[in-house]
Amino acid sequence: MKKRTRTFIILLIVVLAVVLIATLLSDNGSNEITYSELIEKINAGEVSDIQISGDYLVKIRFKNSGIAEKYFPNKYDAFCYIPDRNAQQIYDAISSNEESPGVIGWTAPRISYDNPARRSMLFSLALPFVSILLLGIVMYIIYRQSQGQNQQAMNFGKTKARVTQTVKVRFSDVAGAEEEKEELQEIVEFLKNPKKFLDIGARIPKGVLLVGPPGTGKTLFAKAVAGEANVPFFSISGSDFVEMFVGVGASRVRDLFDQAKHNMPCIVFIDEIDAVGRQRGTGLGGGHDEREQTLNQLLVQMDGFEKNDGIIVMAATNRADILDPALLRPGRFDRQIYVQVPDVRGREEIFKVHARNKPLASDVDFKTLARLTSGFTGADIENLLNEAAILTARDNRKVITMGDINEGINKVIAGPQKKSRVVSERDKRITAYHESGHAIVAKLLPNCDEVNEVSIIPRGMAAGYTITRPENDDNHVTRGKLMDEIAMMLAGRVAEEIVIKDITTGASNDIQRASSIARKMVTEWGMSPLGTIYLGNPEHEVFLGRDFNQQGMSPETAAKVDAEMKSILDECYETARKIISDHRELLDNMVKVLFAKETIFQHEVDMLLEGKSPEEIIRLSNEEEKKKSASKESAGPVPAATAKGDAQSSIEQIKNIHEQLKEKIEQIEKKTPSENAVDKKTDAPADESQESKDEAHSAEDDKKE
């Protein structure tokens, strides 16, 4: 569309230019007068110029003419024809007026002559050349347009890869995966100094496949390798190869590697390679399609007849199970690096990386945050810190606090709070008993995770929520822990049944999650009387091809699986029922606190278990909140130094923290012994000193680095 508009504009300019030239070349006036009128105007002194063309044509310019003679010397106001081709009368009229002018101040007009025969001959000679020139311009424009269309048609086979000559990402920007860094560091050495390995007969890896859940940093790892090696980086998605035209995908693969050959050494990164690298022959009917042609060409380019020793192909996917086996053999993707969800130490490092450019308050503790975010990926941590920063900016504050980050965590898990939603007292009461049931069973069963937060404020799709945090990142989960988790999930439904003598739809998600765990216990993990047998769904059923007729289990076995699932769920349901029935008073007290506070945390749940009354817990909680707000206003925010290389600034901040601690200690010493006893329960100077020690250690580590 843009090319057509451009062509139209060019043609319009050419036409206007021709018209303008013709106008400038034309010398006739627009008005015709009679010969007698001409003589009258000469006698009246109104004529300034006369041009006699041949024997019969006269062109006239008047003294009051609006024509700029300077710019249009050949333009005239009027013209007339000479009768009998005799111009002598014109000369006679001019001569008579010169001798005895009829008008005072009369001046004779200037007379010039023109040979129309010569001018017409020149015009006739120039016209063919001008016509040929204009025709050539038009033909050239049409040719360029058609050539552009042809080029566009041929560009279907060109690669859509984005080339970055200098990548700024380094390994220091990637945290929480030290083992993966070590594996990829060898690739960097291969690219920087290949002779070191070739001299001892080592072969440079052809490809590296990064496998892991979404958000673990696979793409970031690929960029970091290119940045550390300082080599060009070709990035493309797997879906960019496949088009509706036959052969386009294979052509793009060839063009991609042709470009990479001219930039060796380099890295070719294919994101989401499962879009083009799925197993061949898995379509309904087995068939040969465009995707398989593209995959075949990729296999040939990676390890075919041509050598691409300076090209390392890196790819990322979270579906390695569906990739073609030929793609995973040695010589193609020599290495498979599994990028796992970070552990607690990895999450702490990721927090430090993403908090470099964010002003943090002194109460932000990365170790605590790492424990609270079990199962979070790097993308999740970056997102929650961003949500915390947005919340801080929304409140017109300059420093991100621990409370902001906790709210960011909850927002990522369950969605935003909906405090404005109108909730009836009945629904609020049901939600309070439901969430209290979850919390009490989680606290009293030995294998459940620690209760971190309980709320009856709607968040996301939930009317309320109970958040538990694991103490450790366990790789192995026991049957006892799974049973306790199912009992905790069903405890909300149990509390509804016991208190309101009815059940609601609020336990839908709980039942779904509990049933999913129970099914996996029976069919995948061998935790039932059916024994150690895998009864899960076929892995390749999604393709509707090769395994289309494969059956997962017989109807008799399916009935046994359902019976075992029900047995597990019933056992856990009765466990939750017994705990809530035995601790009905604790359930009612927690509901009272929830009605007053709407959201309670771990220390408040612990106080309930210790036997404190709801009134006392509410009073202590309010006093603690007042002291926190007062301390924030008096002390002010102290940014936490988290970035690498900020050792000097962190030392200065530590000094400020120590000065604040000294002031607090002096204030405490001035108080009475009774006041000191109360402050010891509420304040935690030891924790703050420990925090300052941790920051000092981090500063020393930064210096060492």
JSON list of C-alpha atoms in Angstrom, two decimals, residues 343-426:
[
{"chain": "A", "resi": 343, "resn": "ASP", "atom": "CA", "xyz": [16.29, -23.33, 45.52]},
{"chain": "A", "resi": 344, "resn": "VAL", "atom": "CA", "xyz": [16.24, -21.06, 48.57]},
{"chain": "A", "resi": 345, "resn": "ARG", "atom": "CA", "xyz": [19.83, -19.88, 48.08]},
{"chain": "A", "resi": 346, "resn": "GLY", "atom": "CA", "xyz": [19.24, -19.32, 44.37]},
{"chain": "A", "resi": 347, "resn": "ARG", "atom": "CA", "xyz": [16.11, -17.28, 45.06]},
{"chain": "A", "resi": 348, "resn": "GLU", "atom": "CA", "xyz": [18.07, -15.09, 47.47]},
{"chain": "A", "resi": 349, "resn": "GLU", "atom": "CA", "xyz": [20.62, -14.34, 44.76]},
{"chain": "A", "resi": 350, "resn": "ILE", "atom": "CA", "xyz": [17.86, -13.65, 42.23]},
{"chain": "A", "resi": 351, "resn": "PHE", "atom": "CA", "xyz": [16.28, -11.18, 44.65]},
{"chain": "A", "resi": 352, "resn": "LYS", "atom": "CA", "xyz": [19.60, -9.34, 44.90]},
{"chain": "A", "resi": 353, "resn": "VAL", "atom": "CA", "xyz": [19.98, -9.16, 41.13]},
{"chain": "A", "resi": 354, "resn": "HIS", "atom": "CA", "xyz": [16.50, -7.81, 40.45]},
{"chain": "A", "resi": 355, "resn": "ALA", "atom": "CA", "xyz": [16.67, -5.38, 43.39]},
{"chain": "A", "resi": 356, "resn": "ARG", "atom": "CA", "xyz": [19.78, -3.59, 42.13]},
{"chain": "A", "resi": 357, "resn": "ASN", "atom": "CA", "xyz": [17.94, -0.59, 40.72]},
{"chain": "A", "resi": 358, "resn": "LYS", "atom": "CA", "xyz": [15.23, -0.45, 43.39]},
{"chain": "A", "resi": 359, "resn": "PRO", "atom": "CA", "xyz": [15.39, 1.58, 46.62]},
{"chain": "A", "resi": 360, "resn": "LEU", "atom": "CA", "xyz": [14.71, -0.83, 49.46]},
{"chain": "A", "resi": 361, "resn": "ALA", "atom": "CA", "xyz": [13.95, -0.09, 53.08]},
{"chain": "A", "resi": 362, "resn": "SER", "atom": "CA", "xyz": [16.10, -1.42, 55.87]},
{"chain": "A", "resi": 363, "resn": "ASP", "atom": "CA", "xyz": [13.49, -4.01, 56.88]},
{"chain": "A", "resi": 364, "resn": "VAL", "atom": "CA", "xyz": [13.82, -5.93, 53.59]},
{"chain": "A", "resi": 365, "resn": "ASP", "atom": "CA", "xyz": [15.45, -9.29, 54.27]},
{"chain": "A", "resi": 366, "resn": "PHE", "atom": "CA", "xyz": [16.33, -11.36, 51.21]},
{"chain": "A", "resi": 367, "resn": "LYS", "atom": "CA", "xyz": [16.76, -14.56, 53.21]},
{"chain": "A", "resi": 368, "resn": "THR", "atom": "CA", "xyz": [13.24, -14.29, 54.60]},
{"chain": "A", "resi": 369, "resn": "LEU", "atom": "CA", "xyz": [11.87, -13.52, 51.16]},
{"chain": "A", "resi": 370, "resn": "ALA", "atom": "CA", "xyz": [13.68, -16.52, 49.72]},
{"chain": "A", "resi": 371, "resn": "ARG", "atom": "CA", "xyz": [11.98, -18.78, 52.28]},
{"chain": "A", "resi": 372, "resn": "LEU", "atom": "CA", "xyz": [8.58, -17.23, 51.55]},
{"chain": "A", "resi": 373, "resn": "THR", "atom": "CA", "xyz": [8.81, -17.77, 47.79]},
{"chain": "A", "resi": 374, "resn": "SER", "atom": "CA", "xyz": [9.25, -21.52, 47.50]},
{"chain": "A", "resi": 375, "resn": "GLY", "atom": "CA", "xyz": [8.60, -22.68, 43.94]},
{"chain": "A", "resi": 376, "resn": "PHE", "atom": "CA", "xyz": [9.02, -19.22, 42.43]},
{"chain": "A", "resi": 377, "resn": "THR", "atom": "CA", "xyz": [11.04, -18.87, 39.25]},
{"chain": "A", "resi": 378, "resn": "GLY", "atom": "CA", "xyz": [13.25, -15.96, 38.29]},
{"chain": "A", "resi": 379, "resn": "ALA", "atom": "CA", "xyz": [10.44, -14.43, 36.25]},
{"chain": "A", "resi": 380, "resn": "ASP", "atom": "CA", "xyz": [8.07, -14.71, 39.24]},
{"chain": "A", "resi": 381, "resn": "ILE", "atom": "CA", "xyz": [10.56, -12.94, 41.51]},
{"chain": "A", "resi": 382, "resn": "GLU", "atom": "CA", "xyz": [11.11, -10.16, 38.99]},
{"chain": "A", "resi": 383, "resn": "ASN", "atom": "CA", "xyz": [7.35, -9.78, 38.64]},
{"chain": "A", "resi": 384, "resn": "LEU", "atom": "CA", "xyz": [6.65, -9.58, 42.38]},
{"chain": "A", "resi": 385, "resn": "LEU", "atom": "CA", "xyz": [9.40, -6.97, 42.88]},
{"chain": "A", "resi": 386, "resn": "ASN", "atom": "CA", "xyz": [7.90, -4.98, 40.04]},
{"chain": "A", "resi": 387, "resn": "GLU", "atom": "CA", "xyz": [4.46, -5.24, 41.63]},
{"chain": "A", "resi": 388, "resn": "ALA", "atom": "CA", "xyz": [5.95, -4.03, 44.93]},
{"chain": "A", "resi": 389, "resn": "ALA", "atom": "CA", "xyz": [7.56, -1.07, 43.15]},
{"chain": "A", "resi": 390, "resn": "ILE", "atom": "CA", "xyz": [4.26, -0.20, 41.44]},
{"chain": "A", "resi": 391, "resn": "LEU", "atom": "CA", "xyz": [2.45, -0.35, 44.80]},
{"chain": "A", "resi": 392, "resn": "THR", "atom": "CA", "xyz": [5.07, 1.95, 46.35]},
{"chain": "A", "resi": 393, "resn": "ALA", "atom": "CA", "xyz": [4.78, 4.47, 43.53]},
{"chain": "A", "resi": 394, "resn": "ARG", "atom": "CA", "xyz": [0.98, 4.32, 43.75]},
{"chain": "A", "resi": 395, "resn": "ASP", "atom": "CA", "xyz": [1.19, 5.40, 47.40]},
{"chain": "A", "resi": 396, "resn": "ASN", "atom": "CA", "xyz": [3.64, 8.23, 46.53]},
{"chain": "A", "resi": 397, "resn": "ARG", "atom": "CA", "xyz": [6.45, 6.67, 48.52]},
{"chain": "A", "resi": 398, "resn": "LYS", "atom": "CA", "xyz": [10.13, 6.56, 47.58]},
{"chain": "A", "resi": 399, "resn": "VAL", "atom": "CA", "xyz": [11.26, 3.34, 49.26]},
{"chain": "A", "resi": 400, "resn": "ILE", "atom": "CA", "xyz": [9.99, -0.25, 48.92]},
{"chain": "A", "resi": 401, "resn": "THR", "atom": "CA", "xyz": [9.25, -1.90, 52.26]},
{"chain": "A", "resi": 402, "resn": "MET", "atom": "CA", "xyz": [8.94, -5.53, 53.29]},
{"chain": "A", "resi": 403, "resn": "GLY", "atom": "CA", "xyz": [5.18, -5.14, 53.43]},
{"chain": "A", "resi": 404, "resn": "ASP", "atom": "CA", "xyz": [5.12, -4.02, 49.81]},
{"chain": "A", "resi": 405, "resn": "ILE", "atom": "CA", "xyz": [7.06, -7.09, 48.74]},
{"chain": "A", "resi": 406, "resn": "ASN", "atom": "CA", "xyz": [4.79, -9.40, 50.77]},
{"chain": "A", "resi": 407, "resn": "GLU", "atom": "CA", "xyz": [1.80, -7.85, 49.04]},
{"chain": "A", "resi": 408, "resn": "GLY", "atom": "CA", "xyz": [3.56, -8.43, 45.71]},
{"chain": "A", "resi": 409, "resn": "ILE", "atom": "CA", "xyz": [4.03, -12.11, 46.60]},
{"chain": "A", "resi": 410, "resn": "ASN", "atom": "CA", "xyz": [0.36, -12.52, 47.45]},
{"chain": "A", "resi": 411, "resn": "LYS", "atom": "CA", "xyz": [-0.66, -10.66, 44.31]},
{"chain": "A", "resi": 412, "resn": "VAL", "atom": "CA", "xyz": [1.41, -13.01, 42.14]},
{"chain": "A", "resi": 413, "resn": "ILE", "atom": "CA", "xyz": [-0.02, -16.09, 43.87]},
{"chain": "A", "resi": 414, "resn": "ALA", "atom": "CA", "xyz": [-3.68, -15.22, 44.28]},
{"chain": "A", "resi": 415, "resn": "GLY", "atom": "CA", "xyz": [-4.27, -11.95, 42.44]},
{"chain": "A", "resi": 416, "resn": "PRO", "atom": "CA", "xyz": [-5.08, -8.44, 43.68]},
{"chain": "A", "resi": 417, "resn": "GLN", "atom": "CA", "xyz": [-7.18, -7.74, 46.74]},
{"chain": "A", "resi": 418, "resn": "LYS", "atom": "CA", "xyz": [-10.79, -6.72, 46.17]},
{"chain": "A", "resi": 419, "resn": "LYS", "atom": "CA", "xyz": [-11.61, -4.72, 49.28]},
{"chain": "A", "resi": 420, "resn": "SER", "atom": "CA", "xyz": [-14.35, -2.80, 47.54]},
{"chain": "A", "resi": 421, "resn": "ARG", "atom": "CA", "xyz": [-16.40, -5.93, 46.85]},
{"chain": "A", "resi": 422, "resn": "VAL", "atom": "CA", "xyz": [-19.64, -5.98, 48.82]},
{"chain": "A", "resi": 423, "resn": "VAL", "atom": "CA", "xyz": [-19.75, -9.13, 50.96]},
{"chain": "A", "resi": 424, "resn": "SER", "atom": "CA", "xyz": [-22.70, -10.03, 53.15]},
{"chain": "A", "resi": 425, "resn": "GLU", "atom": "CA", "xyz": [-22.21, -10.96, 56.78]},
{"chain": "A", "resi": 426, "resn": "ARG", "atom": "CA", "xyz": [-23.32, -14.51, 56.04]}
]
